[in-house]
Amino acid sequence: TETMEEVRDNKQDQIDIVWLLKYLFTKRKFILKVVGCTTLFFVLICLFKPNKYTATASIIPVSSNTGVDLGGLNSLASMAGLTTGKSKSGVDIVTPDLYPKVAQSTPFLCEIMNIKVPWANIDTLMSVYEYTKYDSIPSFGEYLRMYTIDLPNTIKIWFNGKKTGPSINKKNLPYEVYDKYEYKAMSKLKEMIKVDEDPIFETIEVSVDAESPKQASILASSVVNTLQSHVIEHKTRRAKYMLDFIQERYNETTLEYESVRQKFFDYKDSHRDMISERVNVEYQRLSDQYDLSYSILKSISSQLEQAKLAFMENTPVFSIVQPVVLPVSKSGPKMMLYIVVGIMLGFITSIGWLIMRLAWWQVFDEERLNRKDDRTDAIIDFMPDSVNNDELFDIITKRIRNNKNTK
């Protein structure tokens, strides 16, 4: 019946799996050799990779925003083209996920890559950008492209010299322009710097990977300070713009007040003993102008103090939980990780190769099977159906021993 056939097929599959395990056991020397070679290869990679040291820091961004009411500053903000929105203080709200984005931004990386740090193979201090230019050795792919596809251009450069191209004035452009070394330096810094948010403790974790402990510590401290300054600038940008706008109006009003007061007192001194209706009218006009100018100056002066208070109240304060400490031990490369990867890759490669060989001999090597040569693995297809897997395994083992004795 169909049920008995299904049971027989399942039993046959189980027997094939058992036989496959026994076959792999007979090839254990080959598997161990492959595992040993792959493990040794990964150990050599780990030994030749440069050491990596990690400097970390933890900061808590504490906003000092207490909801200062700007009062009359809202009207001046609208005059300056600012919209305060729902926030009473008219400042930007900084979310914790802003910190990783700031750390990966181009202005932040440009500022970090110009900081001079020590290097393992150089005696003097050098920035990441300078080291990128100093260590600018073409890769194998660049050499391959230069002498294959781009060979005519390479020959032209040999005879004519390298083309520098027209100079670019970055100040007159509406966008930023960087050279290839700056791009390489920023890419390297993106791999070295990691800024993550810890949602549980609400902290910002900063870590920097470098080739020496001093380099990691200096870069980590610079990252923390620069990150604080960039976040403060972003958060107080609107309040700072409003403060500058009110300061300009205050300076203009002060000059105007000084001019009106000077005219008023000069006219008063020059017409002290004169009695005339025209003199009285002019005196009253200058007096009203002086009083109006003084009241405007007093009002703007009060608003200026409110703007200064709002700017200070909304400037974020950073509390450093864990400062940057000079790392003592290296964080990478991890030898045990490379050994485990080498062992796993060796097992997978060797077992996969043996299974592929079996499949190849069974499907695509029928001509060799028909010749019934001395290869022991070819016996599988020549055994009669009455021979079970245990007997087949014994036959294969005897053939292997006979081949070794004959050799």
Short mmCIF file of C-alpha atoms in Angstrom, two decimals, residues 3-349:
data_model
loop_
_atom_site.label_atom_id
_atom_site.label_comp_id
_atom_site.label_asym_id
_atom_site.label_seq_id
_atom_site.Cartn_x
_atom_site.Cartn_y
_atom_site.Cartn_z
CA THR A 3 1.37 3.90 3.56
CA MET A 4 3.92 1.09 3.67
CA GLU A 5 5.85 2.64 0.79
CA GLU A 6 6.02 5.98 2.57
CA VAL A 7 7.32 4.28 5.72
CA ARG A 8 9.92 2.43 3.66
CA ASP A 9 11.04 5.67 1.96
CA ASN A 10 11.39 7.45 5.30
CA LYS A 11 13.41 4.56 6.70
CA GLN A 12 15.63 4.63 3.62
CA ASP A 13 16.21 8.39 4.09
CA GLN A 14 17.18 7.84 7.71
CA ILE A 15 19.57 5.07 6.70
CA ASP A 16 21.13 7.37 4.07
CA ILE A 17 21.72 10.05 6.70
CA VAL A 18 23.37 7.51 9.01
CA TRP A 19 25.56 6.30 6.16
CA LEU A 20 26.47 9.92 5.30
CA LEU A 21 27.58 10.53 8.87
CA LYS A 22 29.71 7.38 8.78
CA TYR A 23 31.19 8.49 5.47
CA LEU A 24 32.09 11.88 6.92
CA PHE A 25 33.65 10.09 9.89
CA THR A 26 35.94 8.18 7.52
CA LYS A 27 36.99 11.56 6.06
CA ARG A 28 37.71 13.06 9.47
CA LYS A 29 41.40 13.58 8.67
CA PHE A 30 40.53 15.66 5.63
CA ILE A 31 38.01 17.67 7.65
CA LEU A 32 40.52 18.29 10.44
CA LYS A 33 43.14 19.42 7.90
CA VAL A 34 40.76 21.92 6.33
CA VAL A 35 39.67 23.19 9.76
CA GLY A 36 43.29 23.58 10.80
CA CYS A 37 44.21 25.50 7.64
CA THR A 38 41.26 27.88 7.85
CA THR A 39 41.86 28.47 11.57
CA LEU A 40 45.54 29.18 10.94
CA PHE A 41 44.60 31.57 8.13
CA PHE A 42 42.25 33.53 10.38
CA VAL A 43 44.82 33.58 13.18
CA LEU A 44 47.37 35.10 10.80
CA ILE A 45 44.81 37.72 9.73
CA CYS A 46 44.20 38.59 13.37
CA LEU A 47 47.93 38.85 14.09
CA PHE A 48 48.63 41.15 11.15
CA LYS A 49 45.65 43.44 11.77
CA PRO A 50 46.50 46.63 13.70
CA ASN A 51 45.45 46.85 17.31
CA LYS A 52 42.35 48.84 18.14
CA TYR A 53 41.73 50.80 21.32
CA THR A 54 38.34 52.21 22.31
CA ALA A 55 37.77 55.32 24.42
CA THR A 56 34.23 55.89 25.67
CA ALA A 57 32.23 58.60 27.42
CA SER A 58 28.65 58.93 28.67
CA ILE A 59 26.82 62.24 28.82
CA ILE A 60 23.33 63.23 29.89
CA PRO A 61 21.83 66.15 27.94
CA VAL A 62 19.93 68.26 30.49
CA SER A 63 17.82 71.05 29.01
CA SER A 64 17.60 74.13 31.20
CA ASN A 65 14.42 75.31 29.50
CA THR A 66 12.00 76.45 32.20
CA GLY A 67 9.38 77.86 29.90
CA VAL A 68 10.36 81.54 30.03
CA ASP A 69 7.58 83.69 28.64
CA LEU A 70 8.99 86.12 26.12
CA GLY A 71 6.02 88.42 26.30
CA GLY A 72 6.63 91.31 23.92
CA LEU A 73 9.42 89.44 22.16
CA ASN A 74 6.87 87.52 20.09
CA SER A 75 6.01 90.66 18.14
CA LEU A 76 9.69 91.40 17.55
CA ALA A 77 10.22 87.79 16.52
CA SER A 78 7.53 88.14 13.86
CA MET A 79 9.22 91.34 12.68
CA ALA A 80 12.50 89.42 12.37
CA GLY A 81 10.79 86.70 10.33
CA LEU A 82 10.81 84.10 13.14
CA THR A 83 7.94 81.84 14.15
CA THR A 84 7.91 80.81 17.78
CA GLY A 85 5.37 78.01 17.32
CA LYS A 86 4.01 76.25 20.39
CA SER A 87 7.14 76.78 22.46
CA LYS A 88 6.81 79.77 24.75
CA SER A 89 10.50 80.51 24.57
CA GLY A 90 10.77 80.28 20.82
CA VAL A 91 13.64 77.79 20.79
CA ASP A 92 14.20 74.59 18.91
CA ILE A 93 13.39 71.32 20.66
CA VAL A 94 16.30 68.87 20.43
CA THR A 95 15.41 65.18 20.48
CA PRO A 96 17.93 62.54 21.63
CA ASP A 97 18.17 61.01 18.16
CA LEU A 98 19.68 64.28 16.94
CA TYR A 99 23.06 63.51 18.54
CA PRO A 100 23.99 60.57 16.24
CA LYS A 101 22.96 62.64 13.21
CA VAL A 102 25.11 65.58 14.34
CA ALA A 103 28.07 63.22 14.86
CA GLN A 104 27.74 62.00 11.24
CA SER A 105 27.20 65.45 9.72
CA THR A 106 29.78 66.99 7.39
CA PRO A 107 30.50 70.19 9.42
CA PHE A 108 31.10 68.09 12.53
CA LEU A 109 33.46 65.69 10.74
CA CYS A 110 35.32 68.59 9.08
CA GLU A 111 36.01 70.07 12.49
CA ILE A 112 37.17 66.75 13.97
CA MET A 113 39.45 65.81 11.07
CA ASN A 114 41.59 68.94 11.60
CA ILE A 115 42.42 68.07 15.23
CA LYS A 116 46.04 66.96 15.60
CA VAL A 117 46.52 63.56 17.26
CA PRO A 118 49.48 61.18 17.72
CA TRP A 119 50.01 58.28 15.32
CA ALA A 120 51.78 54.97 15.86
CA ASN A 121 54.17 55.21 12.90
CA ILE A 122 54.79 59.00 13.00
CA ASP A 123 56.74 60.96 15.60
CA THR A 124 54.91 64.28 15.15
CA LEU A 125 51.27 65.15 15.75
CA MET A 126 49.12 65.07 12.64
CA SER A 127 45.44 65.50 11.91
CA VAL A 128 43.33 62.81 10.28
CA TYR A 129 43.19 64.86 7.08
CA GLU A 130 46.97 65.32 7.00
CA TYR A 131 47.55 61.64 7.73
CA THR A 132 45.18 60.70 4.90
CA LYS A 133 47.26 62.75 2.47
CA TYR A 134 50.50 61.35 3.94
CA ASP A 135 49.32 57.75 3.70
CA SER A 136 47.65 58.04 0.31
CA ILE A 137 48.97 54.85 -1.30
CA PRO A 138 46.88 53.63 -4.28
CA SER A 139 45.03 50.40 -3.63
CA PHE A 140 45.32 47.26 -5.76
CA GLY A 141 42.05 48.10 -7.50
CA GLU A 142 43.30 51.58 -8.40
CA TYR A 143 46.55 50.14 -9.77
CA LEU A 144 44.59 47.58 -11.78
CA ARG A 145 42.37 50.28 -13.26
CA MET A 146 45.35 52.56 -14.01
CA TYR A 147 47.20 49.89 -16.02
CA THR A 148 44.21 48.28 -17.77
CA ILE A 149 41.17 50.38 -18.56
CA ASP A 150 42.77 53.76 -17.88
CA LEU A 151 46.15 52.89 -19.43
CA PRO A 152 46.02 55.59 -22.18
CA ASN A 153 45.32 58.28 -19.60
CA THR A 154 48.12 56.90 -17.39
CA ILE A 155 50.60 57.10 -20.27
CA LYS A 156 49.43 60.63 -21.05
CA ILE A 157 50.03 61.64 -17.43
CA TRP A 158 53.56 60.18 -17.59
CA PHE A 159 54.48 62.41 -20.52
CA ASN A 160 52.43 65.54 -19.79
CA GLY A 161 52.32 65.50 -16.02
CA LYS A 162 49.31 65.32 -13.77
CA LYS A 163 46.56 67.81 -14.54
CA THR A 164 45.73 69.96 -11.62
CA GLY A 165 42.65 71.54 -13.12
CA PRO A 166 41.31 75.04 -12.53
CA SER A 167 41.32 76.36 -8.98
CA ILE A 168 37.92 76.60 -7.32
CA ASN A 169 37.01 79.52 -5.10
CA LYS A 170 34.88 77.89 -2.40
CA LYS A 171 33.73 81.20 -0.96
CA ASN A 172 31.72 82.15 -4.04
CA LEU A 173 29.85 78.85 -4.31
CA PRO A 174 26.40 78.17 -2.80
CA TYR A 175 27.51 74.66 -1.82
CA GLU A 176 30.43 72.97 -0.09
CA VAL A 177 33.33 71.54 -2.09
CA TYR A 178 35.76 68.94 -0.72
CA ASP A 179 38.72 67.13 -2.24
CA LYS A 180 39.18 63.36 -2.29
CA TYR A 181 41.42 63.38 0.79
CA GLU A 182 38.76 65.19 2.80
CA TYR A 183 36.20 62.61 1.68
CA LYS A 184 38.53 59.79 2.73
CA ALA A 185 39.20 61.44 6.09
CA MET A 186 35.46 61.86 6.74
CA SER A 187 34.78 58.25 5.75
CA LYS A 188 37.49 57.08 8.14
CA LEU A 189 36.07 59.18 10.97
CA LYS A 190 32.59 57.79 10.36
CA GLU A 191 33.99 54.32 10.97
CA MET A 192 35.94 55.42 14.07
CA ILE A 193 33.25 57.51 15.81
CA LYS A 194 30.07 55.99 17.21
CA VAL A 195 27.40 58.03 19.01
CA ASP A 196 24.40 56.04 20.23
CA GLU A 197 21.40 56.81 22.39
CA ASP A 198 20.62 54.67 25.41
CA PRO A 199 16.81 54.79 25.75
CA ILE A 200 16.86 53.03 29.14
CA PHE A 201 19.16 55.41 31.03
CA GLU A 202 18.54 58.36 28.63
CA THR A 203 22.23 58.89 28.07
CA ILE A 204 24.36 59.52 24.99
CA GLU A 205 27.14 56.96 24.59
CA VAL A 206 30.22 58.18 22.70
CA SER A 207 32.94 55.75 21.62
CA VAL A 208 36.00 56.23 19.41
CA ASP A 209 38.11 53.41 17.96
CA ALA A 210 41.74 54.27 17.18
CA GLU A 211 45.10 52.61 16.75
CA SER A 212 46.65 53.95 19.97
CA PRO A 213 45.27 54.75 23.46
CA LYS A 214 46.27 58.44 23.33
CA GLN A 215 44.75 58.92 19.91
CA ALA A 216 41.47 57.35 21.02
CA SER A 217 41.34 59.50 24.18
CA ILE A 218 42.12 62.78 22.39
CA LEU A 219 39.57 62.11 19.65
CA ALA A 220 36.91 61.04 22.17
CA SER A 221 37.38 64.22 24.22
CA SER A 222 37.24 66.32 21.05
CA VAL A 223 34.10 64.53 19.90
CA VAL A 224 32.35 65.17 23.23
CA ASN A 225 33.27 68.89 23.28
CA THR A 226 32.47 69.45 19.60
CA LEU A 227 29.20 67.55 19.90
CA GLN A 228 28.15 69.74 22.82
CA SER A 229 28.98 72.95 20.95
CA HIS A 230 27.14 71.84 17.78
CA VAL A 231 24.04 70.77 19.72
CA ILE A 232 24.04 74.03 21.71
CA GLU A 233 24.37 75.99 18.48
CA HIS A 234 21.49 74.08 16.92
CA LYS A 235 19.24 74.39 19.96
CA THR A 236 19.85 78.10 20.59
CA ARG A 237 19.98 79.15 16.95
CA ARG A 238 16.53 80.76 16.97
CA ALA A 239 16.98 82.39 20.37
CA LYS A 240 20.44 83.62 19.31
CA TYR A 241 19.03 85.09 16.12
CA MET A 242 16.31 86.85 18.11
CA LEU A 243 18.87 88.15 20.61
CA ASP A 244 21.03 89.54 17.81
CA PHE A 245 18.00 91.15 16.18
CA ILE A 246 16.95 92.89 19.42
CA GLN A 247 20.56 93.91 20.10
CA GLU A 248 20.72 95.64 16.70
CA ARG A 249 17.45 97.45 17.38
CA TYR A 250 18.75 98.48 20.80
CA ASN A 251 21.94 99.90 19.28
CA GLU A 252 19.97 101.86 16.68
CA THR A 253 17.53 103.19 19.31
CA THR A 254 20.42 104.21 21.58
CA LEU A 255 22.05 106.23 18.80
CA GLU A 256 18.76 107.86 17.96
CA TYR A 257 18.08 108.64 21.61
CA GLU A 258 21.55 110.21 22.00
CA SER A 259 20.97 112.37 18.93
CA VAL A 260 17.52 113.56 20.08
CA ARG A 261 18.76 114.26 23.60
CA GLN A 262 21.70 116.26 22.27
CA LYS A 263 19.40 118.37 20.08
CA PHE A 264 16.96 118.94 22.92
CA PHE A 265 19.53 120.12 25.46
CA ASP A 266 21.41 122.24 22.91
CA TYR A 267 18.21 124.02 21.98
CA LYS A 268 17.30 124.41 25.64
CA ASP A 269 20.67 125.94 26.50
CA SER A 270 20.70 128.28 23.51
CA HIS A 271 17.14 129.63 24.16
CA ARG A 272 17.21 129.74 27.94
CA ASP A 273 16.45 133.53 28.34
CA MET A 274 14.28 133.91 25.26
CA ILE A 275 10.51 134.22 25.54
CA SER A 276 8.68 133.55 22.28
CA GLU A 277 5.79 131.48 21.09
CA ARG A 278 7.93 129.95 18.33
CA VAL A 279 10.60 129.03 20.85
CA ASN A 280 8.02 127.40 23.11
CA VAL A 281 6.57 125.36 20.24
CA GLU A 282 9.99 124.10 19.14
CA TYR A 283 10.95 123.41 22.74
CA GLN A 284 7.78 121.38 23.28
CA ARG A 285 8.34 119.41 20.07
CA LEU A 286 11.90 118.50 21.02
CA SER A 287 10.78 117.63 24.54
CA ASP A 288 8.07 115.27 23.24
CA GLN A 289 10.54 113.69 20.84
CA TYR A 290 13.01 113.22 23.67
CA ASP A 291 10.39 111.60 25.93
CA LEU A 292 9.22 109.28 23.13
CA SER A 293 12.78 108.24 22.28
CA TYR A 294 13.50 107.56 25.95
CA SER A 295 10.37 105.41 26.39
CA ILE A 296 11.23 103.38 23.26
CA LEU A 297 14.78 102.88 24.48
CA LYS A 298 13.53 101.78 27.89
CA SER A 299 11.09 99.29 26.34
CA ILE A 300 13.70 97.77 24.00
CA SER A 301 16.20 97.63 26.85
CA SER A 302 13.71 95.59 28.88
CA GLN A 303 13.09 93.27 25.93
CA LEU A 304 16.84 92.87 25.43
CA GLU A 305 17.21 91.66 29.00
CA GLN A 306 14.34 89.22 28.48
CA ALA A 307 16.01 87.90 25.30
CA LYS A 308 19.32 87.42 27.15
CA LEU A 309 17.52 85.61 29.94
CA ALA A 310 15.65 83.41 27.44
CA PHE A 311 18.92 82.59 25.64
CA MET A 312 20.63 81.56 28.87
CA GLU A 313 17.61 79.63 30.16
CA ASN A 314 17.30 77.59 26.96
CA THR A 315 20.98 76.76 26.55
CA PRO A 316 21.31 73.00 27.20
CA VAL A 317 23.64 71.80 29.93
CA PHE A 318 25.52 68.53 29.56
CA SER A 319 26.23 66.37 32.58
CA ILE A 320 29.16 64.02 31.98
CA VAL A 321 28.42 60.72 33.71
CA GLN A 322 31.50 58.85 32.52
CA PRO A 323 34.45 61.00 31.37
CA VAL A 324 36.97 59.91 28.79
CA VAL A 325 39.57 57.57 30.30
CA LEU A 326 42.80 56.43 28.67
CA PRO A 327 42.20 52.79 27.57
CA VAL A 328 44.67 50.28 28.98
CA SER A 329 43.82 47.11 27.05
CA LYS A 330 43.04 46.77 23.37
CA SER A 331 39.47 46.21 22.21
CA GLY A 332 40.37 44.43 19.00
CA PRO A 333 41.03 42.37 17.06
CA LYS A 334 39.62 39.55 19.20
CA MET A 335 41.63 36.36 18.73
CA MET A 336 38.96 33.98 20.04
CA LEU A 337 36.39 35.37 17.61
CA TYR A 338 38.72 34.77 14.67
CA ILE A 339 39.47 31.23 15.88
CA VAL A 340 35.76 30.37 16.22
CA VAL A 341 35.01 31.79 12.77
CA GLY A 342 37.92 29.83 11.29
CA ILE A 343 36.75 26.56 12.86
CA MET A 344 33.15 27.03 11.73
CA LEU A 345 34.19 28.03 8.23
CA GLY A 346 36.53 25.03 8.03
CA PHE A 347 33.80 22.60 9.03
CA ILE A 348 31.29 24.11 6.62
CA THR A 349 33.78 24.20 3.73
#
